[in-house]
């Protein structure tokens, strides 16, 4: 429903259609912009220093030196794992990679006309329905469920891409690390180390980002004392939108529309004249660049140099040309979805699979927030300013 927008600010009174003359106008924070709603110790996004810390560690350093498995442990437990802790987590993760038959069948029942994010969302819901500990909200049970869900999501994403391509499903390989196994299940082989590392870096960078829209959704759902799978299912719905995770898919659509680097500036001028949002640019919190982009862009450049195909080089040139034009015209910089889109394309993923890859990474952050929200819960229920009809009698 569209209503007249109340003034944003702290004007003391308002008058207008249907409002009593002296109704006080509260300060409206449209989109909750600038509002601090709670504390968190999972990650710190600092737009002033253009930095992102996971449990205190700079994400760039983690991406350069650590595995995604180690980063997942860090986000869930607050500290990097010892060798024994990592070994225990790894054993559990590898033991839960294969999808239960009911989950696999539920995915295979879904039409290939639906978006892969719908498949992810449905799969998590089915996994929850079959989990005998679904209603156990102790921190221990929540961590165990989070770990199993994280272990299963690569199989969900890979299976869905393969069935859409009419390919045989590839079973997980317990001898491979998380990233290698994910790529093995998606493509039937483990690609070169450069590709594996690029994929792993993207997973680390995508894993967590404080109170973004999908994480906040997970926290809202948790705040009602609902269960972890419901929280993740809702978060997937929030991530799907093009203003959030769906932008990595939309970036490739933009590149396809532009074609080649020499068309980027003219395309952008027309798109801005048409008041279009340019996907992969801008951010609610960072206003002078997304802290994760330099790492992911270097990773993309490494991938392009490694592949050294005409297509890869042309895509990188188009990337640079659109970024340069957008910076010059609007001063709006890329967010993480801008380099991950072309990187996933060059790795061989189908474009609609990009946002499910984000899901597979962000499930770590979401579930860390579910546990944190539950530990110090308050029902999340903001207020609104009513701007509809004044009270009237039913005729
Ligand atoms: C991993 C992630 O989820 S990162 C985000 C991924 N999303 C995208 O890439 C989608 C494109 N980007 C956007 O739509 C926005 O930048 C958002 C939604 C991410 C953040 O937006 P907000 O903080 O709400 O800022 P808002 O949309 O009000 O933008 C402020 C101004 O910059 C403009 N602007 C911001 N981003 C863009 C963009 N990508 N293209 C064109 N203009 C933009 C707006 O039009 C607005 O201009 P105005 O003041 O003249 O009206
Ligand atoms: O923080 C945000 O609003 C969006 C984002 O970059 C993310 O979720 O990674």
mmCIF file of N, CA, C and O in Angstrom, residues 20 27 69 144 176 282 384:
data_model
loop_
_atom_site.group_PDB
_atom_site.id
_atom_site.type_symbol
_atom_site.label_atom_id
_atom_site.label_comp_id
_atom_site.label_asym_id
_atom_site.label_seq_id
_atom_site.Cartn_x
_atom_site.Cartn_y
_atom_site.Cartn_z
ATOM 1 N N UNK A 20 -5.275 14.147 12.947
ATOM 2 C CA UNK A 20 -5.720 15.184 13.865
ATOM 3 C C UNK A 20 -4.701 16.314 13.837
ATOM 4 O O UNK A 20 -3.521 16.080 13.601
ATOM 5 N N UNK A 27 10.218 10.756 14.771
ATOM 6 C CA UNK A 27 11.269 10.723 13.769
ATOM 7 C C UNK A 27 11.181 9.395 13.035
ATOM 8 O O UNK A 27 11.221 8.334 13.654
ATOM 9 N N UNK A 69 36.725 -23.151 6.121
ATOM 10 C CA UNK A 69 36.368 -23.956 7.294
ATOM 11 C C UNK A 69 36.831 -23.270 8.587
ATOM 12 O O UNK A 69 36.094 -23.209 9.575
ATOM 13 N N UNK A 144 25.227 -27.261 16.212
ATOM 14 C CA UNK A 144 25.249 -28.533 15.479
ATOM 15 C C UNK A 144 24.378 -28.443 14.228
ATOM 16 O O UNK A 144 24.753 -28.919 13.149
ATOM 17 N N UNK A 176 37.988 -34.404 -0.043
ATOM 18 C CA UNK A 176 38.273 -33.042 -0.512
ATOM 19 C C UNK A 176 37.872 -32.004 0.529
ATOM 20 O O UNK A 176 36.945 -32.224 1.316
ATOM 21 N N UNK A 282 27.069 0.811 -5.045
ATOM 22 C CA UNK A 282 26.408 1.466 -3.918
ATOM 23 C C UNK A 282 26.281 0.536 -2.733
ATOM 24 O O UNK A 282 26.370 -0.701 -2.853
ATOM 25 N N UNK A 384 5.307 2.230 13.981
ATOM 26 C CA UNK A 384 5.071 2.930 12.716
ATOM 27 C C UNK A 384 4.181 4.140 12.993
ATOM 28 O O UNK A 384 3.462 4.180 13.990
#
